[in-house]
Amino acid sequence: QVQLVESGGGLVQAGGSLRLSCAASGRTFSNYAMGWFRQAPGKEREFVAAITWSGGYTYYADSVKGRFTISRDNAKNTLYLQMNSLKPEDTAVYYCAARYSPYGGLWYDGADFGSWGQGTQVTVSS
């Protein structure tokens, strides 16, 4: 399994921006499709964004479309989530996840991902 470590979370005012990073190790990062998920207190985990192994295709939840951008740098073994125009309802623990997918494919169901990071807290104040 690939190991994942998120960073970049913090406290930001509504309308602000943050960039999350997810550093991967232990396996060939470019063999994995990746995703970002989040979980707010008292709520179920929800899908945020996904990207293919090459970065050529992306997919977003409607709630973040146009505000968040998922990207990856396979040379640096790192996944990113650029979050702009943040809202208080974006407050959650954000997790990156990996699915072995060397031949392509895009997933957005958490059950399809085999590796998860420990999460990073994002808090958006109003």
XYZ file of N, CA, C and O in Angstrom:
504
model
N 0.829 -1.191 0.000
C 0.000 0.000 0.000
C 0.870 1.251 0.000
O 1.953 1.264 0.563
N 0.376 2.261 -0.623
C 1.065 3.542 -0.599
C 0.742 4.237 0.719
O -0.375 4.130 1.232
N 1.732 4.927 1.277
C 1.523 5.703 2.499
C 1.271 7.159 2.123
O 1.937 7.698 1.229
N 0.328 7.785 2.834
C -0.099 9.139 2.499
C -0.054 10.036 3.730
O -0.510 9.613 4.808
N 0.456 11.246 3.558
C 0.512 12.215 4.659
C 0.035 13.564 4.147
O 0.655 14.152 3.251
N -1.062 14.058 4.740
C -1.603 15.361 4.351
C -0.967 16.488 5.154
O -0.515 16.280 6.289
N -0.983 17.666 4.574
C -0.519 18.871 5.258
C -1.177 20.071 4.606
O -1.792 19.956 3.540
N -1.054 21.223 5.279
C -1.548 22.456 4.702
C -2.852 22.970 5.271
O -3.317 24.042 4.897
N -3.450 22.198 6.169
C -4.685 22.666 6.774
C -4.439 23.824 7.731
O -3.300 24.168 8.033
N -5.531 24.426 8.192
C -5.402 25.529 9.134
C -6.697 26.290 9.278
O -7.753 25.830 8.847
N -6.588 27.467 9.891
C -7.725 28.346 10.118
C -7.664 29.489 9.121
O -6.619 30.141 8.973
N -8.772 29.739 8.442
C -8.831 30.793 7.434
C -10.196 31.458 7.496
O -11.184 30.817 7.875
N -10.253 32.720 7.144
C -11.526 33.434 7.108
C -12.296 33.078 5.844
O -11.704 32.702 4.818
N -13.582 33.205 5.923
C -14.425 32.970 4.753
C -13.958 33.856 3.595
O -13.632 35.025 3.791
N -13.928 33.251 2.412
C -13.429 33.950 1.240
C -11.953 33.744 0.988
O -11.450 34.101 -0.081
N -11.253 33.178 1.949
C -9.823 32.954 1.828
C -9.483 31.682 1.072
O -10.368 30.994 0.537
N -8.197 31.392 1.038
C -7.691 30.238 0.281
C -6.727 29.414 1.130
O -6.064 29.939 2.030
N -6.653 28.149 0.799
C -5.667 27.233 1.366
C -5.274 26.249 0.289
O -6.073 25.942 -0.611
N -4.046 25.732 0.389
C -3.639 24.643 -0.494
C -3.205 23.466 0.364
O -2.274 23.578 1.166
N -3.909 22.357 0.183
C -3.555 21.126 0.872
C -2.585 20.322 0.007
O -2.670 20.337 -1.218
N -1.696 19.609 0.683
C -0.776 18.705 0.009
C -0.927 17.317 0.602
O -1.280 17.160 1.768
N -0.624 16.332 -0.214
C -0.649 14.938 0.221
C 0.605 14.277 -0.343
O 0.706 14.079 -1.556
N 1.544 13.968 0.538
C 2.800 13.343 0.129
C 2.664 11.828 0.164
O 2.234 11.263 1.174
N 3.030 11.190 -0.927
C 2.909 9.738 -1.044
C 4.289 9.088 -0.998
O 5.273 9.652 -1.492
N 4.335 7.889 -0.427
C 5.584 7.136 -0.378
C 5.292 5.652 -0.341
O 4.165 5.234 -0.052
N 6.299 4.865 -0.640
C 6.187 3.428 -0.503
C 5.834 2.682 -1.769
O 6.073 1.480 -1.860
N 5.231 3.332 -2.717
C 4.857 2.711 -3.989
C 5.015 3.750 -5.101
O 5.252 4.918 -4.845
N 4.867 3.310 -6.343
C 4.971 4.222 -7.474
C 3.717 5.078 -7.550
O 2.640 4.596 -7.906
N 3.867 6.342 -7.203
C 2.719 7.242 -7.085
C 1.919 7.324 -8.375
O 0.683 7.386 -8.348
N 2.596 7.281 -9.503
C 1.903 7.444 -10.786
C 1.052 6.231 -11.149
O 0.369 6.252 -12.173
N 1.070 5.178 -10.358
C 0.191 4.030 -10.583
C -1.157 4.176 -9.894
O -1.991 3.270 -9.976
N -1.354 5.303 -9.219
C -2.530 5.461 -8.374
C -3.419 6.622 -8.818
O -2.947 7.737 -9.035
N -4.716 6.328 -8.930
C -5.706 7.389 -8.979
C -5.873 7.917 -7.557
O -5.741 7.162 -6.586
N -6.156 9.205 -7.450
C -6.199 9.842 -6.132
C -7.511 10.581 -5.918
O -8.186 10.980 -6.884
N -7.821 10.781 -4.657
C -9.020 11.533 -4.323
C -8.851 12.310 -3.038
O -7.978 12.005 -2.219
N -9.673 13.328 -2.890
C -9.793 14.076 -1.635
C -11.209 13.864 -1.104
O -12.184 13.937 -1.860
N -11.292 13.637 0.181
C -12.559 13.498 0.878
C -12.516 14.389 2.113
O -11.447 14.842 2.519
N -13.664 14.627 2.704
C -13.705 15.416 3.932
C -14.801 14.900 4.848
O -15.764 14.284 4.395
N -14.617 15.173 6.131
C -15.613 14.780 7.117
C -15.757 15.889 8.144
O -14.782 16.230 8.836
N -16.947 16.429 8.219
C -17.260 17.459 9.206
C -17.798 16.798 10.473
O -18.309 15.676 10.415
N -17.703 17.478 11.612
C -18.189 16.898 12.860
C -19.651 16.495 12.761
O -20.491 17.277 12.294
N -19.946 15.261 13.144
C -21.301 14.782 13.152
C -21.853 14.416 11.786
O -23.040 14.080 11.666
N -21.012 14.477 10.772
C -21.473 14.157 9.422
C -20.668 12.997 8.850
O -19.574 12.685 9.310
N -21.209 12.393 7.812
C -20.507 11.317 7.136
C -19.410 11.891 6.236
O -19.477 13.034 5.792
N -18.433 11.046 5.974
C -17.379 11.415 5.034
C -17.990 11.675 3.661
O -18.880 10.931 3.227
N -17.512 12.711 2.975
C -18.034 13.003 1.647
C -16.903 13.217 0.652
O -15.806 13.672 0.999
N -17.206 12.906 -0.584
C -16.275 13.070 -1.678
C -16.092 14.548 -1.989
O -17.044 15.331 -1.943
N -14.851 14.939 -2.323
C -14.546 16.310 -2.692
C -14.067 16.385 -4.148
O -14.625 17.114 -4.955
N -13.011 15.633 -4.477
C -12.429 15.716 -5.816
C -11.614 14.465 -6.094
O -11.145 13.802 -5.171
N -11.445 14.160 -7.390
C -10.671 12.996 -7.787
C -9.861 13.317 -9.036
O -10.211 14.216 -9.805
N -8.799 12.531 -9.234
C -7.907 12.756 -10.365
C -7.327 11.422 -10.814
O -7.077 10.536 -9.994
N -7.147 11.263 -12.117
C -6.555 10.050 -12.651
C -5.052 10.013 -12.402
O -4.459 11.012 -11.994
N -4.430 8.860 -12.687
C -3.005 8.720 -12.400
C -2.156 9.749 -13.151
O -1.148 10.205 -12.648
N -2.606 10.124 -14.336
C -1.834 11.048 -15.155
C -2.158 12.502 -14.851
O -1.428 13.402 -15.273
N -3.275 12.731 -14.181
C -3.731 14.098 -13.974
C -4.562 14.620 -15.120
O -5.004 15.765 -15.110
N -4.813 13.768 -16.118
C -5.509 14.226 -17.302
C -7.004 14.423 -17.117
O -7.633 15.164 -17.886
N -7.556 13.749 -16.143
C -8.994 13.867 -15.887
C -9.221 14.146 -14.410
O -8.555 13.576 -13.540
N -10.197 15.011 -14.150
C -10.565 15.342 -12.780
C -12.080 15.339 -12.648
O -12.808 15.420 -13.646
N -12.529 15.250 -11.403
C -13.970 15.221 -11.131
C -14.186 15.855 -9.775
O -13.396 15.629 -8.847
N -15.262 16.654 -9.645
C -15.512 17.393 -8.416
C -16.932 17.200 -7.913
O -17.874 17.033 -8.694
N -17.070 17.290 -6.615
C -18.393 17.374 -6.023
C -19.000 18.722 -6.405
O -18.284 19.724 -6.546
N -20.304 18.753 -6.558
C -20.969 19.994 -6.953
C -20.707 21.119 -5.958
O -20.623 22.287 -6.333
N -20.556 20.756 -4.696
C -20.394 21.759 -3.647
C -19.075 22.520 -3.737
O -18.943 23.606 -3.160
N -18.096 21.974 -4.450
C -16.784 22.636 -4.538
C -16.408 23.011 -5.955
O -15.386 23.674 -6.173
N -17.210 22.611 -6.912
C -16.886 22.867 -8.319
C -16.760 24.371 -8.571
O -17.584 25.161 -8.122
N -15.676 24.747 -9.240
C -15.432 26.160 -9.525
C -14.653 26.868 -8.432
O -14.170 27.992 -8.645
N -14.517 26.240 -7.262
C -13.770 26.848 -6.152
C -12.505 26.059 -5.812
O -11.499 26.643 -5.419
N -12.565 24.751 -5.946
C -11.435 23.876 -5.615
C -10.821 23.316 -6.895
O -11.512 23.071 -7.880
N -9.507 23.083 -6.834
C -8.796 22.469 -7.951
C -7.883 21.368 -7.436
O -7.029 21.623 -6.573
N -8.074 20.164 -7.959
C -7.200 19.047 -7.617
C -6.124 18.937 -8.685
O -6.379 19.138 -9.875
N -4.912 18.640 -8.253
C -3.801 18.473 -9.199
C -2.776 17.537 -8.573
O -2.873 17.213 -7.380
N -1.811 17.121 -9.363
C -0.772 16.229 -8.857
C 0.530 16.485 -9.585
O 0.540 16.935 -10.732
N 1.618 16.180 -8.892
C 2.953 16.255 -9.476
C 3.581 14.883 -9.252
O 4.050 14.583 -8.147
N 3.557 14.051 -10.275
C 4.061 12.691 -10.122
C 5.571 12.653 -9.886
O 6.082 11.718 -9.274
N 6.280 13.659 -10.358
C 7.718 13.712 -10.115
C 8.027 13.974 -8.646
O 9.082 13.572 -8.143
N 7.106 14.637 -7.956
C 7.282 14.945 -6.535
C 6.460 14.035 -5.631
O 6.440 14.235 -4.412
N 5.740 13.087 -6.237
C 4.909 12.153 -5.460
C 3.923 12.899 -4.548
O 3.728 12.527 -3.392
N 3.312 13.926 -5.094
C 2.464 14.785 -4.279
C 1.157 15.114 -4.980
O 1.139 15.397 -6.178
N 0.100 15.069 -4.200
C -1.245 15.461 -4.620
C -1.572 16.794 -3.957
O -1.156 17.035 -2.817
N -2.336 17.638 -4.656
C -2.694 18.946 -4.126
C -4.199 19.169 -4.201
O -4.895 18.594 -5.034
N -4.665 20.059 -3.326
C -6.026 20.564 -3.423
C -5.972 22.056 -3.145
O -5.748 22.472 -2.011
N -6.141 22.849 -4.185
C -6.206 24.298 -4.039
C -7.645 24.672 -3.749
O -8.541 24.360 -4.536
N -7.854 25.331 -2.624
C -9.194 25.690 -2.189
C -9.307 27.204 -2.129
O -8.606 27.856 -1.346
N -10.177 27.752 -2.960
C -10.418 29.191 -3.009
C -11.855 29.505 -2.598
O -12.709 28.609 -2.580
N -12.104 30.751 -2.284
C -13.448 31.201 -1.904
C -14.043 30.294 -0.836
O -15.191 29.850 -0.949
N -13.279 30.029 0.179
C -13.712 29.092 1.214
C -14.914 29.612 1.973
O -15.069 30.822 2.192
N -15.761 28.678 2.371
C -16.981 28.972 3.104
C -16.939 28.245 4.448
O -16.269 27.202 4.578
N -17.691 28.737 5.429
C -17.722 28.027 6.724
C -18.131 26.566 6.583
O -17.650 25.713 7.333
N -18.981 26.263 5.618
C -19.423 24.872 5.431
C -18.339 23.975 4.847
O -18.522 22.763 4.733
N -17.198 24.546 4.468
C -16.058 23.734 4.040
C -15.241 23.224 5.228
O -14.311 22.434 5.047
N -15.577 23.666 6.427
C -14.874 23.221 7.624
C -15.018 21.716 7.800
O -16.126 21.185 7.821
N -13.880 21.033 7.896
C -13.876 19.573 8.001
C -12.431 19.094 8.135
O -11.491 19.875 7.956
N -12.301 17.815 8.439
C -11.010 17.150 8.294
C -10.939 16.638 6.857
O -11.861 15.959 6.398
N -9.858 16.973 6.188
C -9.680 16.590 4.783
C -8.694 15.437 4.686
O -7.613 15.477 5.295
N -9.087 14.427 3.918
C -8.282 13.231 3.744
C -7.943 13.024 2.265
O -8.800 13.226 1.399
N -6.719 12.598 1.988
C -6.413 12.131 0.650
C -6.458 10.599 0.652
O -6.260 9.957 1.692
N -6.753 10.046 -0.507
C -6.908 8.606 -0.639
C -6.350 8.158 -1.983
O -6.358 8.929 -2.954
N -5.892 6.904 -2.036
C -5.277 6.364 -3.239
C -5.909 5.035 -3.631
O -6.272 4.230 -2.762
N -6.032 4.838 -4.935
C -6.503 3.564 -5.468
C -5.533 3.138 -6.562
O -5.261 3.907 -7.495
N -5.043 1.904 -6.483
C -4.132 1.385 -7.500
C -4.868 1.338 -8.836
O -5.892 0.644 -8.968
N -4.360 2.069 -9.814
C -5.088 2.214 -11.083
C -4.127 2.596 -12.199
O -4.196 3.708 -12.740
N -3.208 1.698 -12.568
C -2.180 2.053 -13.541
C -2.681 2.178 -14.976
O -1.966 2.700 -15.834
N -3.906 1.709 -15.242
C -4.432 1.757 -16.608
C -5.509 2.808 -16.784
O -6.211 2.828 -17.795
N -5.638 3.679 -15.814
C -6.617 4.752 -15.925
C -7.803 4.523 -15.019
O -7.892 3.533 -14.308
N -8.723 5.457 -15.054
C -9.929 5.339 -14.246
C -10.034 6.449 -13.230
O -9.025 7.012 -12.782
N -11.270 6.779 -12.891
C -11.568 7.870 -11.972
C -12.609 7.355 -10.984
O -13.621 6.790 -11.398
N -12.328 7.515 -9.708
C -13.245 7.001 -8.686
C -13.641 8.098 -7.716
O -12.845 9.021 -7.453
N -14.856 7.984 -7.162
C -15.316 8.983 -6.206
C -16.071 8.373 -5.024
O -16.606 9.098 -4.201
N -16.089 7.062 -4.953
C -16.677 6.372 -3.805
C -15.537 6.003 -2.868
O -14.589 5.317 -3.275
N -15.618 6.409 -1.630
C -14.557 6.123 -0.687
C -14.236 4.651 -0.561
O -13.088 4.276 -0.296
N -15.227 3.800 -0.769
C -15.017 2.353 -0.663
C -14.077 1.824 -1.742
O -13.544 0.719 -1.621
N -13.860 2.601 -2.787
C -12.988 2.172 -3.883
C -11.519 2.487 -3.621
O -10.664 2.104 -4.407
N -11.229 3.188 -2.545
C -9.848 3.597 -2.252
C -9.283 2.733 -1.138
O -9.918 2.544 -0.109
N -8.055 2.257 -1.349
C -7.465 1.330 -0.392
C -6.512 1.955 0.601
O -6.218 1.362 1.633
N -6.007 3.141 0.306
C -5.051 3.799 1.197
C -5.556 5.190 1.551
O -6.058 5.907 0.676
N -5.374 5.543 2.823
C -5.855 6.831 3.319
C -4.788 7.492 4.179
O -4.013 6.818 4.870
N -4.777 8.831 4.138
C -3.930 9.570 5.042
C -4.609 9.766 6.384
O -5.736 9.312 6.590
N -3.924 10.472 7.279
C -4.446 10.670 8.634
C -5.366 11.881 8.727
O -6.076 12.055 9.715
N -5.369 12.719 7.703
C -6.255 13.868 7.673
C -5.591 15.151 8.137
O -4.632 15.130 8.918
N -6.118 16.273 7.651
C -5.662 17.596 8.076
C -6.890 18.475 8.272
O -7.812 18.465 7.454
N -6.908 19.218 9.367
C -8.081 20.019 9.730
C -8.096 21.331 8.958
O -7.087 22.058 8.923
N -9.249 21.633 8.389
C -9.494 22.928 7.748
C -10.671 23.575 8.470
O -11.742 22.964 8.578
N -10.454 24.782 8.976
C -11.496 25.513 9.674
C -11.666 26.874 9.008
O -10.704 27.618 8.872
N -12.902 27.148 8.596
C -13.210 28.402 7.922
C -14.133 29.210 8.836
O -15.237 28.764 9.145
N -13.675 30.359 9.249
C -14.465 31.201 10.148
C -15.296 32.198 9.343
O -14.890 32.666 8.275
N -16.453 32.522 9.891
C -17.359 33.447 9.188
C -17.085 34.887 9.567
O -16.335 35.179 10.488
